[in-house]
Amino acid sequence: MTHATGAHAETTRSTLVVTAHAGDFVWRAGGAIALAAARGEKVTIACLTFGERGESARAWREGRKLEEIKAMRRDEAERAAAVLGADVRFYDAGDYPLVATADLTDQLVALYRETQPDVVLTHPVEDPYNGDHPAANRMALEARVLAQAIGYPGEGEIIGAPPVFYFEPHQPEMSGFKPEVLLDITEVWDTKREAMECLGAQQHLWDYYTDLAVRRGVQLKRNAGPNLGLAHKTMAEAYMRPYPQIAKELA
């Protein structure tokens, strides 16, 4: 891999996932993460908040306190990331609302430069149901641009321009999400489901995201044609691309 500052020895491919809450990376990109890890690639997850206020209703109803809920969500996310084969970093920026700060931006720029990602996964631009998700998107994209700027202060080498993929939001039709990439995650589906089951605070989503993977798998098979040897029950995740795909041939 060659970075913007010059040629380097071949290194392991790197994926960076920037998510708002502790569970987001599992529901929306767990398959992509598990596939990359299974190929021996390095996957780093930037978890900006624990989802302690807005995505832990069950714990609040049980009478748990804020710091206890944070610890519980952190434990769930750490176990899920370990199942998927990824490293997770927590920023404890506070959810509902998640607010961008100069310090948080600096930390994300440093993470980009540290991990030198070949691929970035994050939330799409729109989500009328949860403002934390667009906030994470804006921070992920801004930090990506700043990490490319040689004049931006901070340690580490500047990065190139890694392609960005937006993972699917919970309400795609209401969030302007149109699948542009359908990723076959059949071979790692059991791993993703195991990671999902680490998230006891959001158990109501286990079946929802299982059903979604089935539906996206049907769409993948429909668009792939009959001769690719796909599994009878194909499981998939959907993504969008905000930047053009670079290619030497159309395929």
Tab-separated table of C-alpha atoms in Angstrom:
chain	number	residue	atom	x	y	z
A	1	MET	CA	0.000	0.000	0.000
A	2	THR	CA	1.308	3.467	-0.834
A	3	HIS	CA	0.319	6.499	1.227
A	4	ALA	CA	0.375	10.115	0.139
A	5	THR	CA	3.784	10.844	1.667
A	6	GLY	CA	5.671	8.229	-0.305
A	7	ALA	CA	6.185	4.538	-0.899
A	8	HIS	CA	6.178	2.141	2.035
A	9	ALA	CA	6.616	-1.551	2.497
A	10	GLU	CA	3.511	-3.599	1.897
A	11	THR	CA	1.245	-3.487	4.951
A	12	THR	CA	-1.967	-5.138	6.049
A	13	ARG	CA	-5.092	-3.522	4.632
A	14	SER	CA	-6.959	-1.364	7.105
A	15	THR	CA	-10.639	-0.561	7.606
A	16	LEU	CA	-11.862	2.281	9.822
A	17	VAL	CA	-15.460	2.301	11.075
A	18	VAL	CA	-16.814	5.524	12.616
A	19	THR	CA	-20.079	5.013	14.507
A	20	ALA	CA	-22.206	7.133	16.818
A	21	HIS	CA	-23.260	4.497	19.361
A	22	ALA	CA	-22.038	1.251	20.864
A	23	GLY	CA	-24.301	-1.032	18.822
A	24	ASP	CA	-24.289	0.713	15.452
A	25	PHE	CA	-21.259	-1.040	14.018
A	26	VAL	CA	-22.729	-4.466	14.732
A	27	TRP	CA	-26.202	-4.020	13.232
A	28	ARG	CA	-25.131	-2.074	10.187
A	29	ALA	CA	-21.619	-3.255	9.289
A	30	GLY	CA	-20.923	-6.399	11.307
A	31	GLY	CA	-20.717	-8.513	8.172
A	32	ALA	CA	-18.238	-6.210	6.428
A	33	ILE	CA	-16.126	-6.078	9.579
A	34	ALA	CA	-16.110	-9.863	9.987
A	35	LEU	CA	-15.229	-10.395	6.310
A	36	ALA	CA	-12.292	-7.987	6.510
A	37	ALA	CA	-11.029	-9.558	9.731
A	38	ALA	CA	-11.354	-13.053	8.231
A	39	ARG	CA	-9.090	-11.933	5.367
A	40	GLY	CA	-6.474	-10.918	7.930
A	41	GLU	CA	-7.145	-7.191	7.593
A	42	LYS	CA	-6.993	-4.750	10.486
A	43	VAL	CA	-10.353	-3.270	11.478
A	44	THR	CA	-10.595	-0.342	13.898
A	45	ILE	CA	-13.933	0.915	15.215
A	46	ALA	CA	-14.287	4.473	16.513
A	47	CYS	CA	-17.283	4.357	18.848
A	48	LEU	CA	-18.081	7.987	19.603
A	49	THR	CA	-20.608	7.309	22.392
A	50	PHE	CA	-21.938	4.370	24.363
A	51	GLY	CA	-25.537	5.118	23.364
A	52	GLU	CA	-26.139	5.473	27.071
A	53	ARG	CA	-28.987	7.976	26.927
A	54	GLY	CA	-30.815	7.320	23.686
A	55	GLU	CA	-30.240	3.639	22.939
A	56	SER	CA	-30.406	1.979	26.349
A	57	ALA	CA	-34.089	2.329	27.249
A	58	ARG	CA	-34.290	-1.129	28.792
A	59	ALA	CA	-31.487	-0.339	31.250
A	60	TRP	CA	-33.090	2.955	32.279
A	61	ARG	CA	-36.411	1.204	32.888
A	62	GLU	CA	-34.574	-1.272	35.108
A	63	GLY	CA	-33.467	1.661	37.250
A	64	ARG	CA	-29.779	1.611	36.324
A	65	LYS	CA	-27.641	4.747	36.694
A	66	LEU	CA	-25.753	6.571	33.943
A	67	GLU	CA	-22.245	5.300	34.711
A	68	GLU	CA	-23.547	1.767	35.169
A	69	ILE	CA	-25.251	1.932	31.768
A	70	LYS	CA	-22.080	3.229	30.124
A	71	ALA	CA	-20.085	0.360	31.596
A	72	MET	CA	-22.684	-2.160	30.466
A	73	ARG	CA	-22.781	-0.808	26.898
A	74	ARG	CA	-18.992	-0.688	26.745
A	75	ASP	CA	-18.784	-4.328	27.790
A	76	GLU	CA	-21.345	-5.324	25.160
A	77	ALA	CA	-19.490	-3.455	22.418
A	78	GLU	CA	-16.113	-4.878	23.430
A	79	ARG	CA	-17.450	-8.423	23.345
A	80	ALA	CA	-19.154	-7.835	19.977
A	81	ALA	CA	-16.005	-6.332	18.469
A	82	ALA	CA	-13.947	-9.280	19.721
A	83	VAL	CA	-16.367	-11.717	18.068
A	84	LEU	CA	-16.075	-9.808	14.780
A	85	GLY	CA	-12.277	-9.628	15.037
A	86	ALA	CA	-11.982	-5.834	15.390
A	87	ASP	CA	-10.352	-3.329	17.717
A	88	VAL	CA	-12.751	-0.785	19.233
A	89	ARG	CA	-11.870	2.661	20.587
A	90	PHE	CA	-14.306	4.548	22.820
A	91	TYR	CA	-14.524	8.340	22.888
A	92	ASP	CA	-17.340	8.823	25.427
A	93	ALA	CA	-18.483	12.009	23.660
A	94	GLY	CA	-22.050	11.808	25.014
A	95	ASP	CA	-25.142	10.954	23.008
A	96	TYR	CA	-28.539	12.623	22.578
A	97	PRO	CA	-27.152	14.909	21.396
A	98	LEU	CA	-23.735	13.987	20.014
A	99	VAL	CA	-21.939	17.308	19.556
A	100	ALA	CA	-18.826	17.867	17.462
A	101	THR	CA	-15.927	19.530	19.291
A	102	ALA	CA	-12.445	20.580	18.201
A	103	ASP	CA	-10.916	18.039	20.583
A	104	LEU	CA	-13.018	15.174	19.210
A	105	THR	CA	-12.107	16.190	15.659
A	106	ASP	CA	-8.422	16.164	16.593
A	107	GLN	CA	-8.786	12.697	18.060
A	108	LEU	CA	-10.441	11.381	14.898
A	109	VAL	CA	-7.790	12.948	12.676
A	110	ALA	CA	-5.141	11.243	14.815
A	111	LEU	CA	-6.973	7.928	14.428
A	112	TYR	CA	-7.105	8.293	10.641
A	113	ARG	CA	-3.397	8.978	10.525
A	114	GLU	CA	-2.625	6.128	12.896
A	115	THR	CA	-4.706	3.503	11.095
A	116	GLN	CA	-4.136	4.735	7.496
A	117	PRO	CA	-7.454	3.212	6.346
A	118	ASP	CA	-7.948	1.715	2.899
A	119	VAL	CA	-11.725	1.810	3.480
A	120	VAL	CA	-13.951	3.929	5.743
A	121	LEU	CA	-17.436	2.874	6.889
A	122	THR	CA	-19.816	5.310	8.557
A	123	HIS	CA	-23.412	6.540	8.803
A	124	PRO	CA	-25.202	8.164	5.865
A	125	VAL	CA	-25.921	11.889	5.736
A	126	GLU	CA	-29.606	11.715	6.683
A	127	ASP	CA	-31.504	10.229	9.612
A	128	PRO	CA	-34.570	12.192	10.756
A	129	TYR	CA	-35.037	9.807	13.690
A	130	ASN	CA	-31.596	10.166	15.257
A	131	GLY	CA	-29.459	13.288	14.923
A	132	ASP	CA	-26.419	11.529	16.392
A	133	HIS	CA	-26.011	9.494	13.207
A	134	PRO	CA	-25.681	12.470	10.797
A	135	ALA	CA	-23.406	14.115	13.377
A	136	ALA	CA	-21.093	11.097	13.286
A	137	ASN	CA	-21.182	11.201	9.488
A	138	ARG	CA	-20.103	14.839	9.404
A	139	MET	CA	-17.279	14.231	11.842
A	140	ALA	CA	-16.071	11.152	9.964
A	141	LEU	CA	-15.954	12.994	6.644
A	142	GLU	CA	-14.410	16.162	8.074
A	143	ALA	CA	-11.690	14.236	9.896
A	144	ARG	CA	-10.947	12.283	6.688
A	145	VAL	CA	-10.345	15.536	4.800
A	146	LEU	CA	-8.296	17.113	7.596
A	147	ALA	CA	-6.168	13.985	7.941
A	148	GLN	CA	-5.150	14.455	4.302
A	149	ALA	CA	-3.946	18.026	4.871
A	150	ILE	CA	-0.221	18.262	5.466
A	151	GLY	CA	-0.709	21.601	7.223
A	152	TYR	CA	-3.203	20.267	9.772
A	153	PRO	CA	-1.370	19.891	13.106
A	154	GLY	CA	-0.961	16.536	14.751
A	155	GLU	CA	1.202	13.466	14.746
A	156	GLY	CA	1.355	10.779	12.094
A	157	GLU	CA	1.577	10.689	8.327
A	158	ILE	CA	-1.135	12.239	6.231
A	159	ILE	CA	-3.532	9.830	4.556
A	160	GLY	CA	-4.641	9.402	0.967
A	161	ALA	CA	-8.318	9.415	-0.017
A	162	PRO	CA	-9.804	6.127	1.199
A	163	PRO	CA	-13.191	5.257	-0.319
A	164	VAL	CA	-16.139	5.789	2.007
A	165	PHE	CA	-19.165	3.511	2.314
A	166	TYR	CA	-22.331	4.524	4.141
A	167	PHE	CA	-23.971	1.613	5.945
A	168	GLU	CA	-27.724	1.187	6.063
A	169	PRO	CA	-29.732	3.205	8.612
A	170	HIS	CA	-32.587	1.734	10.621
A	171	GLN	CA	-35.225	3.580	8.581
A	172	PRO	CA	-33.723	3.563	5.055
A	173	GLU	CA	-36.793	4.840	3.214
A	174	MET	CA	-36.994	7.881	5.487
A	175	SER	CA	-33.266	8.580	5.361
A	176	GLY	CA	-32.719	8.853	1.622
A	177	PHE	CA	-30.823	5.570	1.586
A	178	LYS	CA	-30.687	3.697	-1.718
A	179	PRO	CA	-28.580	0.510	-1.848
A	180	GLU	CA	-25.707	0.956	-4.287
A	181	VAL	CA	-23.513	-1.885	-3.040
A	182	LEU	CA	-24.835	-5.247	-1.855
A	183	LEU	CA	-22.200	-7.143	0.124
A	184	ASP	CA	-22.468	-10.927	0.406
A	185	ILE	CA	-21.921	-11.745	4.098
A	186	THR	CA	-23.216	-15.320	3.987
A	187	GLU	CA	-19.908	-16.878	5.017
A	188	VAL	CA	-19.684	-14.716	8.149
A	189	TRP	CA	-23.380	-14.481	8.982
A	190	ASP	CA	-23.094	-16.739	12.028
A	191	THR	CA	-20.303	-14.504	13.331
A	192	LYS	CA	-22.412	-11.377	12.856
A	193	ARG	CA	-25.390	-12.979	14.584
A	194	GLU	CA	-23.163	-13.986	17.515
A	195	ALA	CA	-21.947	-10.391	17.777
A	196	MET	CA	-25.526	-9.113	17.634
A	197	GLU	CA	-26.415	-11.352	20.548
A	198	CYS	CA	-23.736	-9.622	22.630
A	199	LEU	CA	-25.967	-6.528	22.581
A	200	GLY	CA	-28.483	-7.466	25.232
A	201	ALA	CA	-29.516	-3.834	25.742
A	202	GLN	CA	-31.057	-3.877	22.258
A	203	GLN	CA	-32.296	-7.440	22.025
A	204	HIS	CA	-35.396	-6.236	20.165
A	205	LEU	CA	-33.171	-5.582	17.132
A	206	TRP	CA	-31.762	-9.105	16.754
A	207	ASP	CA	-34.574	-10.391	14.584
A	208	TYR	CA	-34.998	-7.104	12.727
A	209	TYR	CA	-31.434	-7.146	11.424
A	210	THR	CA	-31.594	-10.866	10.705
A	211	ASP	CA	-34.654	-10.292	8.527
A	212	LEU	CA	-32.950	-7.324	6.846
A	213	ALA	CA	-29.925	-9.465	5.954
A	214	VAL	CA	-32.265	-12.011	4.359
A	215	ARG	CA	-34.029	-9.323	2.290
A	216	ARG	CA	-30.779	-7.764	1.124
A	217	GLY	CA	-29.544	-11.253	0.273
A	218	VAL	CA	-32.551	-11.828	-1.967
A	219	GLN	CA	-31.814	-8.543	-3.714
A	220	LEU	CA	-28.153	-9.472	-4.101
A	221	LYS	CA	-29.056	-12.738	-5.813
A	222	ARG	CA	-31.543	-10.955	-8.053
A	223	ASN	CA	-28.852	-8.527	-9.221
A	224	ALA	CA	-25.994	-11.013	-9.428
A	225	GLY	CA	-27.502	-13.397	-11.965
A	226	PRO	CA	-27.829	-17.189	-11.810
A	227	ASN	CA	-24.255	-18.373	-12.349
A	228	LEU	CA	-22.228	-17.097	-9.415
A	229	GLY	CA	-22.709	-20.124	-7.177
A	230	LEU	CA	-24.429	-18.165	-4.435
A	231	ALA	CA	-25.793	-19.920	-1.379
A	232	HIS	CA	-29.456	-20.875	-1.400
A	233	LYS	CA	-29.995	-18.499	1.525
A	234	THR	CA	-27.714	-15.567	0.829
A	235	MET	CA	-27.253	-12.945	3.545
A	236	ALA	CA	-26.175	-9.413	2.666
A	237	GLU	CA	-25.595	-5.849	3.837
A	238	ALA	CA	-26.330	-2.702	1.823
A	239	TYR	CA	-24.088	0.334	1.372
A	240	MET	CA	-24.012	3.674	-0.444
A	241	ARG	CA	-20.983	5.484	-1.877
A	242	PRO	CA	-20.715	9.281	-1.503
A	243	TYR	CA	-17.659	9.552	-3.760
A	244	PRO	CA	-17.079	8.180	-7.282
A	245	GLN	CA	-15.731	4.681	-7.725
A	246	ILE	CA	-12.317	4.673	-9.402
A	247	ALA	CA	-11.838	1.986	-12.048
A	248	LYS	CA	-9.878	1.087	-15.175
A	249	GLU	CA	-12.745	-0.958	-16.575
A	250	LEU	CA	-16.468	-1.168	-16.042
A	251	ALA	CA	-17.622	-4.295	-14.242
